[in-house]
XYZ file of C-alpha atoms in Angstrom:
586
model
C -32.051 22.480 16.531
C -29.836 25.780 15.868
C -27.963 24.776 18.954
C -26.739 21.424 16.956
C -26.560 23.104 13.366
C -23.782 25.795 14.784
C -22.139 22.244 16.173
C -22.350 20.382 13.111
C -21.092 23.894 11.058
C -18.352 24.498 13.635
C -17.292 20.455 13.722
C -17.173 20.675 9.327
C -14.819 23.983 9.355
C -12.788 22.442 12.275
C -12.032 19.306 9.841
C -11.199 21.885 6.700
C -9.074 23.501 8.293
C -7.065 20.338 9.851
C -7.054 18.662 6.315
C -6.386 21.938 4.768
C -6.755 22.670 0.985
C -5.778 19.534 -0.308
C -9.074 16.867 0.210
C -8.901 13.494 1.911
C -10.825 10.565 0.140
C -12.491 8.366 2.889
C -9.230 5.527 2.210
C -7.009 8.787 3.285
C -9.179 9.555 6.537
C -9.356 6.139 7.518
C -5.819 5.905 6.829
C -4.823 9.080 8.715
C -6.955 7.550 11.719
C -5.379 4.416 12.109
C -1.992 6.125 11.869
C -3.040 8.502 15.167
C -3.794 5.286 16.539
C -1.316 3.522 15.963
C 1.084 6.606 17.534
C -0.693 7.149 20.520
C -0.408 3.135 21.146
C 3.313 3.221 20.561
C 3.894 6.430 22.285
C 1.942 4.989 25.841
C 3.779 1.471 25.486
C 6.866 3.425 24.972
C 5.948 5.846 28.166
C 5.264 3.091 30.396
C 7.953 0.785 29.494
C 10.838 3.921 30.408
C 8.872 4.422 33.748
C 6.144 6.409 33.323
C 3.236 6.225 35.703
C 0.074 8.478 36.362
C -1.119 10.636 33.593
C 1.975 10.862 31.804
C 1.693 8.108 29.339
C -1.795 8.763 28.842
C -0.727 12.571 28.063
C 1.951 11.152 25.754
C -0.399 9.325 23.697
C -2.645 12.477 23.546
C -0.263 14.490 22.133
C 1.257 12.109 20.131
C -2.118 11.880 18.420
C -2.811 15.154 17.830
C 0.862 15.788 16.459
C 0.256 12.967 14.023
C -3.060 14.545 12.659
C -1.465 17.874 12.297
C 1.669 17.043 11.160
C 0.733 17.623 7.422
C -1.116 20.384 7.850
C 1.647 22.467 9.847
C 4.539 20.345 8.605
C 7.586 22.518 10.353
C 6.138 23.528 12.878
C 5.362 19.935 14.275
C 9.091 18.859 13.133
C 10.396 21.846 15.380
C 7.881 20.815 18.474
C 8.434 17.266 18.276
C 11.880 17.731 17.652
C 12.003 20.214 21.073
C 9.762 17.494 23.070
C 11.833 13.896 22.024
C 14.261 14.565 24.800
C 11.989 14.556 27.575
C 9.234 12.157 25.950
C 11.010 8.617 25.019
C 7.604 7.614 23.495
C 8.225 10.031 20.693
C 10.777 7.521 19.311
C 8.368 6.781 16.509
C 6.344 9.871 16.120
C 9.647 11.599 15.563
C 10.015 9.318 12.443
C 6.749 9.658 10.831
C 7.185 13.190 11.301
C 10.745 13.746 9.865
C 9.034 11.501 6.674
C 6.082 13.731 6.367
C 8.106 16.934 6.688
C 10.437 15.920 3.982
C 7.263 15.794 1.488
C 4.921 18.564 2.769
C 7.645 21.353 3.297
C 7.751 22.781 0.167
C 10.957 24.969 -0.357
C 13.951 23.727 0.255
C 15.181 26.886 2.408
C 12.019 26.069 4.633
C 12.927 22.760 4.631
C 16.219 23.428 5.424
C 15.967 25.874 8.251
C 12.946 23.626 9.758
C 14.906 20.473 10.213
C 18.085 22.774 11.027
C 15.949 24.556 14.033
C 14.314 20.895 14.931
C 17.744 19.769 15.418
C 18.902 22.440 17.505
C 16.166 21.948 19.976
C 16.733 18.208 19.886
C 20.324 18.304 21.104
C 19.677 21.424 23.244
C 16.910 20.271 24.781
C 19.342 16.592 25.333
C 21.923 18.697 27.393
C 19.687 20.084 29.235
C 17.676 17.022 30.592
C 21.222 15.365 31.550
C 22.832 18.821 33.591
C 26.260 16.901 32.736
C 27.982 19.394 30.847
C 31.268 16.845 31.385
C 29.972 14.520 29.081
C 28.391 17.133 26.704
C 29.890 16.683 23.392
C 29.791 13.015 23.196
C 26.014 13.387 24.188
C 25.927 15.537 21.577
C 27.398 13.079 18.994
C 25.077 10.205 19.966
C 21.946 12.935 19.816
C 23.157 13.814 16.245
C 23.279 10.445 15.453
C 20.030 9.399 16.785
C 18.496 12.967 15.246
C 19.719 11.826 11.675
C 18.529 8.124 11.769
C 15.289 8.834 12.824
C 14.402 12.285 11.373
C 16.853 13.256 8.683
C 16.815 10.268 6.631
C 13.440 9.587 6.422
C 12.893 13.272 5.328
C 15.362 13.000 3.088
C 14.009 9.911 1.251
C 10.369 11.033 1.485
C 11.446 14.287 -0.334
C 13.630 12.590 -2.983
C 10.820 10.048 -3.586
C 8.356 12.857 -4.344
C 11.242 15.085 -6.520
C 11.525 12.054 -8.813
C 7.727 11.444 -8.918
C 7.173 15.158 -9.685
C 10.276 14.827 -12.198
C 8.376 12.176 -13.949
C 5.145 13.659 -14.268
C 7.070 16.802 -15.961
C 8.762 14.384 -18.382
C 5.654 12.540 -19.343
C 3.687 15.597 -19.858
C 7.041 16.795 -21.926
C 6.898 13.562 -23.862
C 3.334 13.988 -24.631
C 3.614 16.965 -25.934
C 6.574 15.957 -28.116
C 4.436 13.445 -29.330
C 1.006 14.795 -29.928
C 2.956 17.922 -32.049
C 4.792 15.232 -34.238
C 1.056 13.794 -34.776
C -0.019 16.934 -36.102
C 2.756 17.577 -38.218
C 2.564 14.126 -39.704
C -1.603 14.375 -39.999
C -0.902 17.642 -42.205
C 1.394 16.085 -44.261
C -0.677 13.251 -44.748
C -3.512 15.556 -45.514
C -1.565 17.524 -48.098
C -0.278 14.550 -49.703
C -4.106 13.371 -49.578
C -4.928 16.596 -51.903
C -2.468 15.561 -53.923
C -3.514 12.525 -54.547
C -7.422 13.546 -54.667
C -6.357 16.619 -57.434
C -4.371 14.401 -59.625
C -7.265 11.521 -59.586
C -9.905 14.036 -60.610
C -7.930 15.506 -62.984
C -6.822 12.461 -64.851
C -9.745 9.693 -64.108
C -12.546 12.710 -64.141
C -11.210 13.519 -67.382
C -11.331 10.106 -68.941
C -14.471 9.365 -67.592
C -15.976 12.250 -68.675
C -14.816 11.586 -72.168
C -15.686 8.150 -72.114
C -19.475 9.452 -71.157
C -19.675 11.851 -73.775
C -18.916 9.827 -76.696
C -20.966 7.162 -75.347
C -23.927 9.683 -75.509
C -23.051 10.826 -78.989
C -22.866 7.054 -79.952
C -26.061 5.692 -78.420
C -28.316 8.296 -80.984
C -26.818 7.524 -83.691
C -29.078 6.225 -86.003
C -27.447 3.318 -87.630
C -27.381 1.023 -84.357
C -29.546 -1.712 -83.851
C -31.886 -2.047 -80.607
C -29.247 -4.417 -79.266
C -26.743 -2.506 -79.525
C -27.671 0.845 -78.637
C -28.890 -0.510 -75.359
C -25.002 -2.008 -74.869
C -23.971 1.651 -75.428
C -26.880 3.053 -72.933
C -25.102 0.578 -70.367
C -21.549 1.719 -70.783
C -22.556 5.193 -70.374
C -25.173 4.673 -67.579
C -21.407 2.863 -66.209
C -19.520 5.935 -66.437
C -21.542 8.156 -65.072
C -21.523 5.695 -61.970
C -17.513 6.067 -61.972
C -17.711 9.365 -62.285
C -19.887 9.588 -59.362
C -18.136 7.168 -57.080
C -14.849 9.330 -58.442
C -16.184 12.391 -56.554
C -16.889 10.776 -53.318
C -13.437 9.641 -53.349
C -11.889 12.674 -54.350
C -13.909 13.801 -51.525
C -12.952 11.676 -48.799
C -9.356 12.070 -49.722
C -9.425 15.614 -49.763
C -10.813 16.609 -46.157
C -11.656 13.050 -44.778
C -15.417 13.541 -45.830
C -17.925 12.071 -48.124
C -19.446 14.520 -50.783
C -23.082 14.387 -51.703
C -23.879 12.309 -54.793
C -26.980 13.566 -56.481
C -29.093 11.019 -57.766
C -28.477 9.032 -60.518
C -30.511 8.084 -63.766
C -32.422 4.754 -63.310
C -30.854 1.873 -63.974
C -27.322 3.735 -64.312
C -26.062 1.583 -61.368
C -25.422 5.229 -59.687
C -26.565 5.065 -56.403
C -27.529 8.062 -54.568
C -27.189 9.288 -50.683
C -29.779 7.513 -49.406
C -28.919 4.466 -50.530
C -24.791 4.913 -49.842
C -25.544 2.221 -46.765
C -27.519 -0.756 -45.813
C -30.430 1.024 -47.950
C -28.510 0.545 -51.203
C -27.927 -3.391 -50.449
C -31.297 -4.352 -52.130
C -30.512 -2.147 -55.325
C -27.121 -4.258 -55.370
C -28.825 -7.508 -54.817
C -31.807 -6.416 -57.421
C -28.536 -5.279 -59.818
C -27.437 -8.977 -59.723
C -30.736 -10.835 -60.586
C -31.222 -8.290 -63.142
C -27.753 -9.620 -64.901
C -28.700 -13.591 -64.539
C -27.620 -13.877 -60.746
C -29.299 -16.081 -58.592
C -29.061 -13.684 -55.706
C -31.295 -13.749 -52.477
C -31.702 -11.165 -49.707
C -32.859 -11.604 -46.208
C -33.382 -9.832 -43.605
C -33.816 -10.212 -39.474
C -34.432 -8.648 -36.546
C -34.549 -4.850 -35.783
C -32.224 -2.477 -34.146
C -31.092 1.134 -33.527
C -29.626 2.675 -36.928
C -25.755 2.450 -37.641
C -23.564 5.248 -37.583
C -22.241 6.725 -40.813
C -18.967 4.923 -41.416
C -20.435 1.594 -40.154
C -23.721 2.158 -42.496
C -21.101 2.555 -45.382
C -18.775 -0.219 -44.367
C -21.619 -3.143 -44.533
C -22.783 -1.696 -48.048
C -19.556 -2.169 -49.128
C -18.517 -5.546 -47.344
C -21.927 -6.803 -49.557
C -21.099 -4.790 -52.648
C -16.720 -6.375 -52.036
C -18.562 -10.139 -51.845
C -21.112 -9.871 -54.227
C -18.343 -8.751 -56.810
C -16.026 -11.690 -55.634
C -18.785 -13.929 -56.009
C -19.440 -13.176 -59.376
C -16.052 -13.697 -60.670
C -14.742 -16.536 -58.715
C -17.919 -18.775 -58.389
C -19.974 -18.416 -61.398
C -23.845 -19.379 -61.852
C -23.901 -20.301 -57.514
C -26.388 -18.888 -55.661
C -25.867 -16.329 -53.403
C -27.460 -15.616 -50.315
C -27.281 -12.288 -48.710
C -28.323 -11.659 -45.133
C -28.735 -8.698 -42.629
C -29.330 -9.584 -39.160
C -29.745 -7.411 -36.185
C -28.090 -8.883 -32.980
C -28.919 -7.051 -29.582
C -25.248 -5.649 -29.319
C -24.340 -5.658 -33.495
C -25.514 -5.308 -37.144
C -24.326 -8.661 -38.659
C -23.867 -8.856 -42.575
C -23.119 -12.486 -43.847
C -22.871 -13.480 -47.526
C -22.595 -16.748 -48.656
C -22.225 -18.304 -52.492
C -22.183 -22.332 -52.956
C -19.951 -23.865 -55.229
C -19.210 -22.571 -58.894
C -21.999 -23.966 -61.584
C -19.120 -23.547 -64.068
C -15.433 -22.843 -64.536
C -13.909 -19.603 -63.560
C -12.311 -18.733 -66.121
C -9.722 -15.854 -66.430
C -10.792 -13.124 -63.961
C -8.500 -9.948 -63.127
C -8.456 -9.391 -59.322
C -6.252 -6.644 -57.734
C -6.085 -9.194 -54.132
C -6.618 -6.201 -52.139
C -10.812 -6.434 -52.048
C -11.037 -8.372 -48.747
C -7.849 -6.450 -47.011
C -9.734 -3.296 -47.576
C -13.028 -4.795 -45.954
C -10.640 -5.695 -43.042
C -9.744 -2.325 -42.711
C -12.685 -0.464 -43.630
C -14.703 -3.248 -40.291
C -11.822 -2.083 -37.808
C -11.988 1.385 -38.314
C -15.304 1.126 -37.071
C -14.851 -0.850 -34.260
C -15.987 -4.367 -35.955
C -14.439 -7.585 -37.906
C -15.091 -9.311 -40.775
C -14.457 -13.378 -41.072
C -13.786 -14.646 -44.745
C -12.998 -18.545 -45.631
C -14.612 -21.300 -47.524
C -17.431 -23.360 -46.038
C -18.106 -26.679 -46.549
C -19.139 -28.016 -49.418
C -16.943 -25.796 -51.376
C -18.295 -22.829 -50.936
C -17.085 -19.240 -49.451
C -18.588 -16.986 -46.659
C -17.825 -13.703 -46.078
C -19.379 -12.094 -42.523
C -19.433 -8.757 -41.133
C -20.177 -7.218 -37.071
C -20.024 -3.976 -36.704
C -21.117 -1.966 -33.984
C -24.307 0.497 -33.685
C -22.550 3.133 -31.574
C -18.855 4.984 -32.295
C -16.267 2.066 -30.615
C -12.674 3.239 -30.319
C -10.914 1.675 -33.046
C -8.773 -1.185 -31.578
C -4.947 -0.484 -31.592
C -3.707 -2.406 -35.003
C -0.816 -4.583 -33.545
C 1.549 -7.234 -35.559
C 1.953 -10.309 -34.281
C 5.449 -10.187 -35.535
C 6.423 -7.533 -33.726
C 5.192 -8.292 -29.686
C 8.214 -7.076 -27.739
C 6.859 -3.663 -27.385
C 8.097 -1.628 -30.336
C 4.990 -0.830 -31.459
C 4.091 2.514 -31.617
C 2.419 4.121 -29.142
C -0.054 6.905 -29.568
C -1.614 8.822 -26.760
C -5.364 10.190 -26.316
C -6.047 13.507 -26.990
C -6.072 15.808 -24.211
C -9.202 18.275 -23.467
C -8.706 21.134 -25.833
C -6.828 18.690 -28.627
C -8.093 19.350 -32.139
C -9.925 15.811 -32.821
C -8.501 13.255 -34.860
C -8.048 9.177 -35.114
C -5.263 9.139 -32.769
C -5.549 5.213 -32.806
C -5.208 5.187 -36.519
C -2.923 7.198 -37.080
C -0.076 5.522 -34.931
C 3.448 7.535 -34.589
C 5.561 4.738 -36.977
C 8.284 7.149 -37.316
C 9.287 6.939 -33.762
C 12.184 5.548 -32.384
C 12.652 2.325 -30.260
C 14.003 4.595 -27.232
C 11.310 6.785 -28.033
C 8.613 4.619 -27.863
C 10.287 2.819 -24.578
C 10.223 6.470 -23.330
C 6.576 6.698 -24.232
C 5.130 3.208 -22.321
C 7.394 3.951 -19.594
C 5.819 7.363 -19.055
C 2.059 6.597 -19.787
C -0.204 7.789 -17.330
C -0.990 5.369 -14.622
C 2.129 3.734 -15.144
C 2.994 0.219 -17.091
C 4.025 -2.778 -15.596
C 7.570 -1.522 -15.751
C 7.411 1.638 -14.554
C 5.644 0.111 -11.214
C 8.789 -2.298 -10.898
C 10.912 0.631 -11.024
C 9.249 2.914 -8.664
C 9.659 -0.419 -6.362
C 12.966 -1.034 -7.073
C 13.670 2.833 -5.943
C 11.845 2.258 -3.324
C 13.534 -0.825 -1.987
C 17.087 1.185 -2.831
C 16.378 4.197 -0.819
C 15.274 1.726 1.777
C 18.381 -0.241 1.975
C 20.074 3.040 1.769
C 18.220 4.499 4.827
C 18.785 0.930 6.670
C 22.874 1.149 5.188
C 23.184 4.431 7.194
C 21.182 3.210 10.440
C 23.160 0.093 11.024
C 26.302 2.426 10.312
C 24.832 4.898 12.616
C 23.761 1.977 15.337
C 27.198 0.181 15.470
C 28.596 4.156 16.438
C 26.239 3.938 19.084
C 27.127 0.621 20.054
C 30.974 1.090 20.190
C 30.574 4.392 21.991
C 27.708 3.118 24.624
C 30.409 -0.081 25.329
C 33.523 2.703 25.812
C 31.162 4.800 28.225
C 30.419 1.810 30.126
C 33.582 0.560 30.357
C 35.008 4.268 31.937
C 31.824 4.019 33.997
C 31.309 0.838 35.876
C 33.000 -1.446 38.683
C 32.395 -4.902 40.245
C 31.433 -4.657 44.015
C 34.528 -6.253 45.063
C 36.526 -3.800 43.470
C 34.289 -1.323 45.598
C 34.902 -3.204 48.874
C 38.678 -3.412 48.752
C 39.181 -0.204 48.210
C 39.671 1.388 52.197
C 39.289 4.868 53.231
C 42.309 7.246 53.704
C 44.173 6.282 50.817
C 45.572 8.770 48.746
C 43.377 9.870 45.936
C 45.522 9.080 43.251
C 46.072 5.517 44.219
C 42.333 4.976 44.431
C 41.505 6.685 41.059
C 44.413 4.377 39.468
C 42.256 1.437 40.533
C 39.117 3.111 39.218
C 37.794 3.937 35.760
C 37.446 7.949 35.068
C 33.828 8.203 35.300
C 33.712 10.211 32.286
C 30.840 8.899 30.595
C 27.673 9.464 29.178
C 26.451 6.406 31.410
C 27.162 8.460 34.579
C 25.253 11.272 33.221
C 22.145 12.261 35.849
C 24.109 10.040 38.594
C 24.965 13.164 40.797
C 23.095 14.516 43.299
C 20.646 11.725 43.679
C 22.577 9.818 46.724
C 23.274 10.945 50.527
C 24.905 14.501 51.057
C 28.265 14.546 49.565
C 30.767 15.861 52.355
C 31.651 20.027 52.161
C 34.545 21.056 50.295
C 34.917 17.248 48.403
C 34.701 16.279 44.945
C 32.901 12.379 44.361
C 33.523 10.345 41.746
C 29.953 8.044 40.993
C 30.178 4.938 39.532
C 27.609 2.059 38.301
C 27.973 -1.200 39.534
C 28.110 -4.346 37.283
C 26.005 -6.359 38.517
C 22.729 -6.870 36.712
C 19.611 -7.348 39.098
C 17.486 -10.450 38.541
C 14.326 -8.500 38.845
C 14.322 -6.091 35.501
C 11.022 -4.210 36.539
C 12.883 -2.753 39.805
C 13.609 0.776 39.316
C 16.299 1.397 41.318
C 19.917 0.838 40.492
C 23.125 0.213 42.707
C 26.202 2.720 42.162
C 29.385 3.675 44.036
C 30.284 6.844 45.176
C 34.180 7.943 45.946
C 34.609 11.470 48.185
C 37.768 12.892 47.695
C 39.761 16.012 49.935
C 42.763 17.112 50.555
C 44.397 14.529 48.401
C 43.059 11.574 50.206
C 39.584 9.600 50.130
C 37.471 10.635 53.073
C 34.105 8.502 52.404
C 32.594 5.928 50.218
C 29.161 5.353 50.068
C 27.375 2.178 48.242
C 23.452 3.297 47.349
C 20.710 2.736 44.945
C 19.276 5.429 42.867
C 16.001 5.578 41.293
C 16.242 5.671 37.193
């Protein structure tokens, strides 16, 4: 039991250390293990279609997977190995890639970038001319070893690395642009909130002071002794009236002066003055009781029951009733009203309905701003309200508001779809807290705001397409440079093989003892890349000559034989002394 515990402790700090101190989600690791896979099946193919046999290709593929897993953990220093061991291992054709595009990424500084793909590159081409031991062909093995080094390494490094610049470059201008943002909030909120005390100081100086004269004289009037009943209970109503304004003048003040409701104290009976426990669905019945009490035919009903609603959506259905119950009144006289509270499993629903006027209308002043405000007041909560006619002529005006705090919804004109709204972003941890959703940034530019949704976090639709688009670019880039870098190879490969290759007639009518510049007239120079490896692999070349080996043209039928024809010319004293015709193994 401690035997496997040290195992499975040993096996869990083996894996932190290969993943090192960035985690890898299960969708990484299952990634990461396909990817090994997927190397070490490419690296054996590779292995055995070049000729390997025995172990190597299964050694290949071992490796191969292990570089693969470590590659970003020690990024350089499995560029610099891989880069040393592609010379000698063809199935590192592909691993060489991956590599180059996970070094570009998980090297850090440029320096160490720098001087890792620099020393990776060294080892490539060094360990290249050394394989070959053909230092006659050296520099144009050289040139087709840089070539192949920067199609398959450098460029994939070098679009991995500007890839993840530009993402980090992003990030830093979003968080910028948030920041912008979120302090032009704040400055507007406090100069909406100083213009609010403004407002709030002038109202309770000028209203509070009418009102409060208003009350007093009505006092003074309603003891003096020379009204009627009739009439001193008129005057009792007008001042029970103003002490109601005055009360519903402080809560506004209130509200507009630090965005909270002040406590009403409770109000005489039957002034109409409602006090804080009934500034919600609790003061509904004194409205409805209010109405009968004036001649109103005014019924309340209530179903259902459900968990209490918050604050500001307790307030907004006493004042959708109180908004309808007014409109009611003037526009539909001597209907009946209905009045009903219902309690739906996911809302508080408030519906008032009034049938058709008993009488005319008559002349009624209306301000037209009673059921915009409801609007307002229901989405600031996170609900609606519906208002229309019904049939039979008469009107219906329905609230749902949420129990809970909902986000209010983002308020969006239909007008205006082709994003130039404004855009507001959450609050971050730490934020001071405020209705960041109601109070939208409308003094933004149109590049500002395109700024904004570009930058949002997760990315819009648009800023996907573009990261695609710069994807696709440094693609076709990448694939620009290889075919560039492929037709070089191409050109060069068909120049070598031209100054390396004869037909075997050519070979056969070429006779011994002729003078050796007549013979290497008739033959190509041999100077080629092609012919690189070709000496020293054939019979014993005569003491005191110098050979020239050539390939011969013809293509065997069988490709899986692994032995090739070539020519060999001996050459002493100024005259050819042997030819030989043998195969050599590849």
């Amino acid at each position: 039991m401690e035997a496997s515990s040290k195992i499975r402790g040993g096996a869990g700090a083996a894996w932190r250390w290969l993943v090192g101190p960035e985690p890898w989600t299960r969708r990484r690791t299952a990634g990461e293990a396909v990817l090994a896979l997927l190397m070490a099946v490419l690296a054996a193919g590779t292995e055995e279609i070049l000729g390997g046999d025995g172990w190597r290709p299964a050694a290949v593929a071992a490796s191969a997977t292990v570089l693969s897993l470590l590659r970003r953990r020690f990024p350089a220093s499995v560029l610099v190995v891989t880069g040393c061991l592609g010379p000698l291992l063809p199935g590192y054709v592909v691993l060489l890639m991956l590599v180059g595009w996970s070094a570009g990424r998980h090297i850090g500084e440029a320096g160490r970038a720098l001087a890792a793909f620099t020393a990776s590159y060294v080892l490539y081409v060094g360990t290249t001319l050394l394989n070959t031991w053909d230092w006659q062909a050296a520099l144009r093995l050289a040139f087709v070893s840089t070539l192949y080094f920067l199609a398959t390494t450098v460029v994939p490094g070098l679009a991995h690395r500007y890839w993840i610049q530009r993402r980090t470059l992003l990030h830093a201008l979003q968080d910028r642009n948030s920041r912008l943002l979120r302090e032009r909030s704040m400055v507007a909120l406090q100069a909406r909130l100083r213009e609010r005390q403004r407002i709030a100081q002038d109202m309770h100086d000028s209203l509070g002071h009418q009102l409060a004269l208003i009350s007093v004289h009505t006092g003074a009037l309603e003891v003096d002794p020379e009204l009627t009943g009739r009439q001193r209970e008129a005057v009792g109503v007008l001042r029970n009236a103003s002490v109601a304004a005055m009360h519903e003048l402080r809560q506004v003040v209130g509200i507009l002066r630090d965005g909270t409701e002040a406590p009403v104290a409770p109000g005489p009976a039957g002034t109409g003055a409602v006090d804080e426990s009934r500034r919600g669905t609790a003061g509904i019945e004194a409205l409805v009781e209010a109405g009968r009490a004036a001649g109103k035919e005014v019924e309340l009903r209530r179903a259902g029951e459900g968990p209490p609603l918050m604050a500001a959506a307790d307030h907004a259905a006493y004042r959708i009733v109180q908004e309808a119950l007014t409109n009611a009144y003037k526009h539909a006289p001597g209907a009946p009203i209905g009045v009903e509270l219902r309690h739906e499993p996911d809302a508080f629903v408030v519906e008032i309905v009034n049938g058709p006027p008993a009488g005319p209308a008559g002349d009624v002043v209306s301000g037209g701003q009673g059921l915009t405000g409801l609007h307002e007041r229901a989405r600031l909560v996170g609900g609606m309200v519906h208002a229309g006619p019904v049939d039979g002529g008469g009107f219906r005006v329905a609230g749902v508001l949420p129990y809970g705090a909902v986000e209010a919804a983002p308020l969006v004109d239909a007008a205006d779809d082709f994003r130039q709204q404004s855009t507001s972003l959450p609050p971050r941890e730490g934020d001071p807290v405020m209705n960041w959703q109601a109070d939208p940034l409308s003094d933004l530019s149109l590049t500002e705001r395109e700024l904004t949704m570009a930058l949002r976090e997760g990315g819009t639709p648009r800023s996907r397409t573009g990261g695609v688009a710069l994807g696709c670019g440094i693609a076709a880039a990448a694939l620009v440079l290889l075919v560039i870098a492929g037709g070089f190879g191409i050109f060069f490969l068909m120049s070598a093989v031209d100054k390396a290759m004869i037909d075997p007639q050519q070979y056969e009518a070429i006779t011994v003892g002729t003078a050796e510049q007549d013979v290497r007239n008739q033959l190509p120079s041999g100077d080629s890349v092609a012919t690189s490896g070709l000496h020293g692999k054939g019979p014993a070349e005569p003491e005191g000559s110098q050979c020239l080996v050539l390939m011969s043209s013809d293509v065997p039928d069988d490709i899986t034989v692994e032995t090739e024809p070539v020519f060999r010319f001996c050459f002493k004293d100024g005259k050819l002394i042997e030819k030989k015709a043998y195969d050599v193994r590849r």
